[in-house]
Amino acid sequence: MRQLRKERLMTLETLAERAGVTKSYLSKVERGQSVPSIAVSASLAKALDVPLDNLFADAGELTDVTVTRAGERRSLTADDEAGTRYEGIALEVGTKSMTPFMLYPPHDAGPVPFRDHPGEEFIFVHHGRAELILPSRTITLDPGDCAYFKATQPHKVRSLGPERAAVLLLVSDDHAHADAANAPRLRLP
């Protein structure tokens, strides 16, 4: 429970207040000195925004790390598609604060529309050269270079050089946790 609380940047006092228990009681639960009833556990799960069974699972059973091997990335677009190609990373993770992709931008970005959406983006050029195109300017990125920007700004990316660039793209949606009851949706930026 302590790990879940800390992951949510909650103090002991905040969680106790939200769950309707005392801070001292919650401290005893976290230290294993007291076992909460089902009703209290349900209140704690609701306050932590996790399924009730997460509180009863052994820490070793909970997955907090997901590994996607290079050969296991799932193509989200056709390999022969003229536009941007996307490969999904960590698709099996349920609720998450950011959505990672491998991006293989086309050389000709002319027909690719500018995109804008809530949240922020981080791009890191893994291989090749790329160009981040904004309405007001373009930014050339070499291997190892990165850019972080508000995704509400219209943007698109194109490859420079003989091969398509390989770009790690992280998308963070401002509203990712606004309604945790909704199933996560996969959206290509």
XYZ file of N, CA and C in Angstrom:
567
model
N 0.822 -1.185 0.000
C 0.000 0.000 0.000
C 0.871 1.255 0.000
N 1.981 1.210 0.735
C 2.888 2.361 0.777
C 3.387 2.698 -0.629
N 3.725 1.652 -1.414
C 4.219 1.875 -2.768
C 3.149 2.550 -3.624
N 1.929 2.079 -3.546
C 0.839 2.684 -4.316
C 0.628 4.140 -3.902
N 0.680 4.406 -2.620
C 0.498 5.771 -2.120
C 1.610 6.683 -2.630
N 2.849 6.201 -2.552
C 3.987 7.022 -2.989
C 3.977 7.246 -4.500
N 3.551 6.225 -5.266
C 3.453 6.387 -6.716
C 2.473 7.494 -7.083
N 1.489 7.720 -6.214
C 0.478 8.750 -6.469
C 0.828 10.075 -5.786
N 2.046 10.129 -5.239
C 2.548 11.322 -4.564
C 1.599 11.806 -3.471
N 1.020 10.857 -2.741
C 0.096 11.179 -1.654
C 0.814 11.046 -0.318
N 0.505 11.944 0.591
C 1.018 11.814 1.947
C 0.147 10.812 2.696
N 0.662 10.332 3.809
C -0.097 9.431 4.664
C -1.390 10.121 5.103
N -1.280 11.383 5.435
C -2.429 12.164 5.901
C -3.498 12.296 4.806
N -3.066 12.569 3.581
C -4.009 12.725 2.469
C -4.773 11.439 2.208
N -4.053 10.308 2.150
C -4.709 9.032 1.901
C -5.665 8.682 3.047
N -5.232 8.904 4.272
C -6.091 8.611 5.422
C -7.381 9.421 5.344
N -7.252 10.698 5.010
C -8.432 11.562 4.908
C -9.374 11.088 3.804
N -8.819 10.767 2.642
C -9.641 10.322 1.507
C -10.324 8.987 1.778
N -9.655 8.122 2.551
C -10.217 6.795 2.841
C -11.089 6.794 4.090
N -11.079 7.873 4.843
C -11.903 7.946 6.040
C -11.345 7.161 7.218
N -10.026 7.076 7.327
C -9.378 6.404 8.449
C -8.394 7.378 9.090
N -7.881 7.028 10.254
C -6.910 7.908 10.901
C -5.521 7.669 10.315
N -4.699 8.691 10.427
C -3.324 8.608 9.946
C -2.558 7.514 10.698
N -2.772 7.419 12.022
C -2.048 6.404 12.811
C -2.471 4.993 12.418
N -3.769 4.793 12.136
C -4.241 3.471 11.711
C -3.616 3.114 10.357
N -3.621 4.060 9.430
C -3.053 3.803 8.112
C -1.571 3.480 8.223
N -0.869 4.158 9.075
C 0.550 3.885 9.281
C 0.754 2.437 9.755
N -0.115 1.975 10.668
C -0.023 0.590 11.149
C -0.303 -0.399 10.018
N -1.261 -0.079 9.151
C -1.561 -0.951 8.009
C -0.354 -1.031 7.089
N 0.247 0.113 6.790
C 1.408 0.118 5.897
C 2.598 -0.642 6.473
N 2.725 -0.644 7.791
C 3.838 -1.353 8.436
C 3.505 -2.809 8.729
N 2.292 -3.252 8.357
C 1.904 -4.641 8.577
C 1.496 -4.942 10.000
N 1.234 -3.925 10.809
C 0.852 -4.117 12.204
C -0.660 -4.205 12.382
N -1.407 -3.927 11.319
C -2.866 -4.022 11.380
C -3.369 -4.465 10.010
N -4.420 -5.270 10.000
C -5.017 -5.750 8.752
C -6.384 -5.090 8.603
N -6.590 -4.333 7.526
C -7.873 -3.643 7.361
C -8.999 -4.604 6.974
N -10.217 -4.235 7.349
C -11.393 -5.008 6.942
C -11.603 -4.820 5.437
N -12.520 -5.604 4.874
C -12.850 -5.466 3.456
C -13.397 -4.070 3.181
N -14.241 -3.563 4.061
C -14.826 -2.229 3.866
C -13.745 -1.156 3.853
N -12.815 -1.225 4.786
C -11.719 -0.246 4.830
C -10.817 -0.427 3.609
N -10.560 -1.680 3.241
C -9.739 -1.944 2.050
C -10.388 -1.352 0.808
N -11.713 -1.483 0.707
C -12.434 -0.912 -0.437
C -12.285 0.602 -0.456
N -12.358 1.218 0.701
C -12.174 2.675 0.781
C -10.761 3.080 0.383
N -9.783 2.300 0.833
C -8.390 2.580 0.476
C -8.161 2.411 -1.028
N -8.715 1.347 -1.600
C -8.576 1.109 -3.042
C -9.197 2.252 -3.830
N -10.366 2.696 -3.396
C -11.025 3.809 -4.092
C -10.179 5.078 -3.990
N -9.638 5.359 -2.810
C -8.816 6.551 -2.611
C -7.524 6.488 -3.428
N -7.003 5.271 -3.631
C -5.783 5.079 -4.416
C -6.068 4.917 -5.908
N -7.360 4.776 -6.258
C -7.781 4.586 -7.641
C -7.173 3.321 -8.248
N -7.279 2.209 -7.492
C -6.802 0.913 -7.960
C -7.894 -0.123 -7.712
N -7.888 -1.221 -8.457
C -8.823 -2.299 -8.160
C -8.546 -2.859 -6.764
N -9.578 -3.293 -6.098
C -9.461 -3.805 -4.734
C -8.450 -4.936 -4.641
N -8.413 -5.815 -5.649
C -7.494 -6.960 -5.571
C -6.027 -6.547 -5.567
N -5.696 -5.331 -6.019
C -4.304 -4.866 -5.958
C -3.808 -4.777 -4.516
N -4.721 -4.531 -3.589
C -4.313 -4.423 -2.184
C -4.052 -5.783 -1.556
N -4.581 -6.848 -2.162
C -4.421 -8.183 -1.601
C -3.349 -9.011 -2.288
N -2.848 -8.557 -3.403
C -1.825 -9.303 -4.133
C -0.480 -9.134 -3.446
N 0.337 -10.177 -3.516
C 1.702 -10.054 -3.030
C 2.414 -9.047 -3.907
N 3.338 -8.303 -3.328
C 4.064 -7.280 -4.080
C 4.734 -7.881 -5.314
N 5.205 -9.136 -5.215
C 5.866 -9.777 -6.345
C 4.935 -10.086 -7.500
N 3.625 -10.154 -7.221
C 2.661 -10.453 -8.279
C 2.284 -9.219 -9.084
N 2.494 -8.027 -8.521
C 2.128 -6.805 -9.219
C 3.219 -6.441 -10.210
N 2.830 -6.123 -11.420
C 3.788 -5.761 -12.449
C 3.935 -4.252 -12.489
N 5.114 -3.776 -12.156
C 5.359 -2.349 -12.245
C 6.369 -2.030 -13.340
N 6.863 -3.081 -13.996
C 7.790 -2.901 -15.105
C 7.310 -3.754 -16.267
N 7.196 -3.158 -17.413
C 6.831 -3.885 -18.626
C 7.980 -3.761 -19.609
N 8.421 -4.872 -20.136
C 9.519 -4.882 -21.097
C 8.961 -5.230 -22.466
N 9.298 -4.416 -23.466
C 8.946 -4.701 -24.851
C 10.259 -4.831 -25.614
N 10.599 -6.037 -26.022
C 11.823 -6.273 -26.779
C 11.685 -5.699 -28.189
N 12.808 -5.332 -28.787
C 12.783 -4.702 -30.113
C 12.000 -5.535 -31.115
N 12.184 -6.838 -31.104
C 11.484 -7.701 -32.050
C 10.028 -7.950 -31.687
N 9.589 -7.483 -30.531
C 8.221 -7.707 -30.075
C 7.319 -6.492 -30.257
N 7.876 -5.374 -30.737
C 7.036 -4.193 -30.946
C 6.015 -4.498 -32.022
N 4.777 -4.122 -31.787
C 3.701 -4.391 -32.732
C 3.525 -3.196 -33.671
N 3.559 -3.484 -34.950
C 3.348 -2.441 -35.946
C 1.901 -1.975 -35.877
N 1.710 -0.684 -35.787
C 0.372 -0.112 -35.723
C -0.064 0.454 -37.073
N 0.873 0.471 -38.020
C 0.593 0.903 -39.392
C 1.282 -0.068 -40.341
N 0.868 -0.091 -41.578
C 1.466 -0.998 -42.565
C 2.902 -0.579 -42.872
N 3.797 -1.569 -43.033
C 5.202 -1.279 -43.320
C 5.386 -0.509 -44.618
N 4.504 -0.731 -45.581
C 4.645 -0.055 -46.876
C 3.840 1.245 -46.950
N 3.288 1.668 -45.819
C 2.510 2.896 -45.790
C 3.404 4.088 -46.109
N 2.925 4.971 -46.963
C 3.719 6.115 -47.388
C 3.926 7.126 -46.260
N 2.969 7.246 -45.372
C 3.060 8.222 -44.276
C 3.892 7.708 -43.121
N 3.683 8.282 -41.978
C 4.412 7.915 -40.777
C 4.057 6.504 -40.343
N 5.071 5.712 -39.985
C 4.846 4.374 -39.454
C 5.019 4.421 -37.941
N 4.169 3.689 -37.230
C 4.211 3.634 -35.782
C 4.351 2.192 -35.327
N 5.153 1.989 -34.262
C 5.210 0.702 -33.578
C 4.859 0.959 -32.119
N 3.981 0.114 -31.587
C 3.556 0.259 -30.201
C 4.576 -0.296 -29.233
N 4.721 0.377 -28.105
C 5.605 -0.046 -27.030
C 4.763 -0.099 -25.764
N 4.902 -1.142 -24.974
C 4.188 -1.289 -23.694
C 2.678 -1.210 -23.882
N 2.181 -1.848 -24.928
C 0.746 -1.810 -25.203
C -0.064 -2.562 -24.154
N 0.557 -3.544 -23.486
C -0.184 -4.362 -22.529
C -0.400 -3.674 -21.184
N 0.197 -2.525 -20.978
C -0.001 -1.799 -19.733
C -1.372 -1.132 -19.782
N -2.113 -1.229 -18.693
C -3.447 -0.638 -18.630
C -3.378 0.872 -18.552
N -3.600 1.410 -17.380
C -3.588 2.854 -17.186
C -2.157 3.345 -17.120
N -1.843 4.352 -17.899
C -0.500 4.910 -17.883
C -0.557 6.412 -18.126
N 0.464 7.099 -17.694
C 0.523 8.549 -17.815
C 1.063 8.998 -19.155
N 1.782 8.130 -19.829
C 2.323 8.476 -21.138
C 2.213 7.265 -22.056
N 2.169 7.535 -23.337
C 2.066 6.476 -24.331
C 3.312 6.525 -25.205
N 4.126 5.462 -25.182
C 5.344 5.442 -25.997
C 5.120 4.783 -27.355
N 5.824 5.279 -28.357
C 5.798 4.725 -29.707
C 7.202 4.785 -30.281
N 7.479 3.900 -31.235
C 8.611 4.108 -32.133
C 7.982 4.696 -33.376
N 8.550 5.768 -33.849
C 8.022 6.532 -34.966
C 9.033 6.469 -36.108
N 8.546 6.184 -37.310
C 9.390 6.158 -38.504
C 8.764 7.139 -39.503
N 9.151 8.427 -39.405
C 8.490 9.443 -40.229
C 8.869 9.330 -41.704
N 7.946 9.761 -42.591
C 8.235 9.735 -44.027
C 9.243 10.832 -44.382
N 9.805 10.725 -45.589
C 10.715 11.770 -46.059
C 9.930 12.986 -46.545
N 8.801 12.743 -47.161
C 7.970 13.833 -47.681
C 6.822 14.073 -46.713
N 6.922 15.122 -45.924
C 5.891 15.424 -44.937
C 4.804 16.327 -45.505
N 4.947 16.700 -46.773
C 3.961 17.590 -47.388
C 2.532 17.097 -47.263
N 2.236 15.842 -47.645
C 0.860 15.361 -47.547
C 0.419 14.978 -46.129
N 1.366 14.902 -45.194
C 1.026 14.544 -43.822
C 0.455 15.778 -43.127
N -0.741 15.666 -42.562
C -1.321 16.852 -41.915
C -0.600 17.182 -40.603
N -0.643 18.464 -40.247
C -0.159 18.857 -38.934
C -1.080 18.228 -37.896
N -0.531 17.809 -36.765
C -1.306 17.221 -35.674
C -1.214 18.141 -34.469
N -2.273 18.193 -33.710
C -2.235 18.858 -32.418
C -3.255 18.161 -31.525
N -2.936 18.094 -30.251
C -3.795 17.399 -29.285
C -3.415 17.865 -27.889
N -4.245 17.606 -26.907
C -3.895 17.992 -25.538
C -2.654 17.246 -25.069
N -1.934 17.830 -24.150
C -0.792 17.166 -23.538
C 0.540 17.659 -24.048
N 1.529 16.789 -23.918
C 2.898 17.120 -24.291
C 3.513 15.961 -25.053
N 4.569 16.253 -25.815
C 5.303 15.210 -26.529
C 6.787 15.364 -26.272
N 7.449 14.218 -26.294
C 8.901 14.158 -26.200
C 9.358 13.266 -27.341
N 10.254 13.760 -28.180
C 10.802 12.925 -29.248
C 12.319 12.845 -29.081
N 12.840 11.649 -29.312
C 14.264 11.370 -29.199
C 14.680 10.620 -30.454
N 15.638 11.163 -31.186
C 16.090 10.520 -32.418
C 17.084 9.417 -32.061
N 16.647 8.190 -32.310
C 17.470 7.025 -32.015
C 18.437 6.740 -33.163
N 17.955 6.832 -34.378
C 18.755 6.500 -35.563
C 18.353 7.431 -36.704
N 19.308 7.863 -37.492
C 19.015 8.726 -38.634
C 18.883 10.185 -38.201
N 18.324 10.970 -39.110
C 18.101 12.392 -38.843
C 16.630 12.678 -39.079
N 16.107 13.609 -38.306
C 14.694 13.966 -38.428
C 14.537 15.467 -38.331
N 13.374 15.912 -38.754
C 13.061 17.329 -38.681
C 11.687 17.490 -38.046
N 11.629 18.244 -36.962
C 10.372 18.588 -36.314
C 9.862 19.840 -37.011
N 8.674 19.738 -37.581
C 8.115 20.848 -38.353
C 6.965 21.469 -37.569
N 7.107 22.743 -37.275
C 6.088 23.528 -36.609
C 5.644 24.620 -37.587
N 4.477 25.216 -37.444
C 4.055 26.257 -38.383
C 5.032 27.430 -38.466
N 5.704 27.745 -37.362
C 6.585 28.911 -37.341
C 8.053 28.616 -37.632
N 8.459 27.333 -37.532
C 9.868 26.992 -37.759
C 10.053 25.491 -37.879
N 11.251 25.096 -38.312
C 11.615 23.681 -38.356
C 12.883 23.497 -37.529
N 13.001 22.325 -36.929
C 14.141 22.031 -36.065
C 14.748 20.708 -36.519
N 16.008 20.733 -36.920
C 16.715 19.528 -37.350
C 17.253 18.813 -36.121
N 17.032 17.495 -36.081
C 17.463 16.670 -34.960
C 18.339 15.527 -35.464
N 19.537 15.430 -34.904
C 20.483 14.379 -35.246
C 20.368 13.239 -34.243
N 21.030 12.093 -34.491
C 20.958 10.983 -33.528
C 21.343 11.450 -32.122
N 20.513 11.093 -31.142
C 20.749 11.487 -29.762
C 20.085 12.796 -29.374
N 19.647 13.589 -30.357
C 18.957 14.843 -30.058
C 17.515 14.555 -29.652
N 16.934 15.473 -28.910
C 15.545 15.317 -28.505
C 14.848 16.666 -28.453
N 13.528 16.622 -28.441
C 12.709 17.829 -28.321
C 11.514 17.507 -27.441
N 11.138 18.472 -26.632
C 9.993 18.348 -25.728
C 9.120 19.567 -25.989
N 7.824 19.349 -26.219
C 6.966 20.488 -26.562
C 5.514 20.231 -26.204
N 4.755 21.308 -26.096
C 3.314 21.231 -25.869
C 2.681 20.719 -27.156
N 1.916 19.650 -27.045
C 1.332 19.015 -28.231
C 0.140 19.795 -28.783
N -0.291 20.839 -28.093
C -1.363 21.695 -28.617
C -0.845 22.551 -29.765
N 0.475 22.629 -29.910
C 1.102 23.328 -31.016
C 1.087 22.400 -32.238
N 0.522 22.828 -33.377
C 0.521 21.949 -34.561
C 1.949 21.513 -34.901
N 2.106 20.222 -35.243
C 3.436 19.676 -35.475
C 3.378 18.446 -36.378
N 4.495 18.145 -36.975
C 4.700 16.896 -37.707
C 6.199 16.664 -37.805
N 6.582 15.442 -38.166
C 7.996 15.064 -38.214
C 8.269 14.424 -39.566
N 9.457 14.694 -40.107
C 9.869 14.018 -41.341
C 11.295 13.525 -41.190
N 11.630 12.501 -41.979
C 12.981 11.947 -41.984
C 13.854 12.759 -42.922
N 15.109 12.885 -42.578
C 16.118 13.504 -43.432
C 17.168 12.436 -43.733
N 17.811 12.506 -44.876
C 18.838 11.516 -45.194
C 18.256 10.343 -45.964
N 19.099 9.358 -46.293
C 18.670 8.258 -47.164
C 17.651 7.287 -46.538
N 17.696 7.054 -45.224
C 16.790 6.110 -44.566
C 15.777 6.853 -43.710
N 14.660 6.149 -43.421
C 13.720 6.721 -42.454
C 14.405 6.787 -41.095
N 14.184 7.853 -40.376
C 14.710 7.979 -39.017
C 13.911 7.066 -38.089
N 14.531 6.641 -37.003
C 13.850 5.894 -35.940
C 13.794 6.831 -34.739
N 12.577 7.198 -34.359
C 12.375 8.206 -33.324
C 11.521 7.630 -32.197
N 11.987 7.766 -30.956
C 11.174 7.399 -29.809
C 10.253 8.576 -29.524
N 8.964 8.294 -29.457
C 7.954 9.324 -29.210
C 7.217 8.976 -27.926
N 7.170 9.899 -26.974
C 6.389 9.743 -25.752
C 5.308 10.810 -25.768
N 4.068 10.374 -25.651
C 2.931 11.286 -25.648
C 2.310 11.252 -24.266
N 2.147 12.419 -23.675
C 1.494 12.539 -22.377
C 0.236 13.363 -22.583
N -0.880 12.799 -22.176
C -2.162 13.471 -22.326
C -2.519 14.158 -21.030
N -2.824 15.450 -21.077
C -3.209 16.202 -19.877
C -4.394 15.564 -19.174
N -5.223 14.861 -19.908
C -6.442 14.294 -19.347
C -6.334 12.787 -19.142
N -5.113 12.263 -19.092
C -4.924 10.806 -18.984
C -5.582 10.234 -17.742
N -5.626 11.006 -16.657
C -6.184 10.475 -15.420
C -7.491 11.146 -15.046
N -8.050 11.938 -15.960
C -9.286 12.654 -15.646
C -10.424 11.691 -15.357
N -10.458 10.578 -16.094
C -11.520 9.603 -15.859
C -10.919 8.210 -15.918
N -10.365 7.756 -14.818
C -9.671 6.466 -14.773
C -10.615 5.290 -14.987
N -11.923 5.510 -14.871
C -12.877 4.417 -15.066
C -12.982 4.020 -16.530
N -12.641 4.932 -17.420
C -12.701 4.613 -18.850
C -11.508 3.760 -19.230
N -11.726 2.814 -20.080
C -10.614 1.986 -20.558
C -9.680 2.848 -21.373
N -8.352 2.606 -21.278
C -7.418 3.401 -22.054
C -7.634 3.180 -23.543
N -7.473 4.246 -24.296
C -7.631 4.176 -25.741
C -6.278 4.394 -26.393
N -5.996 3.652 -27.419
C -4.768 3.833 -28.170
C -5.048 4.869 -29.240
N -4.335 5.980 -29.189
C -4.500 7.033 -30.183
C -3.145 7.340 -30.776
N -3.060 7.344 -32.083
C -1.837 7.754 -32.735
C -1.851 9.282 -32.821
N -0.742 9.923 -32.438
C -0.703 11.375 -32.480
C -0.694 11.908 -33.894
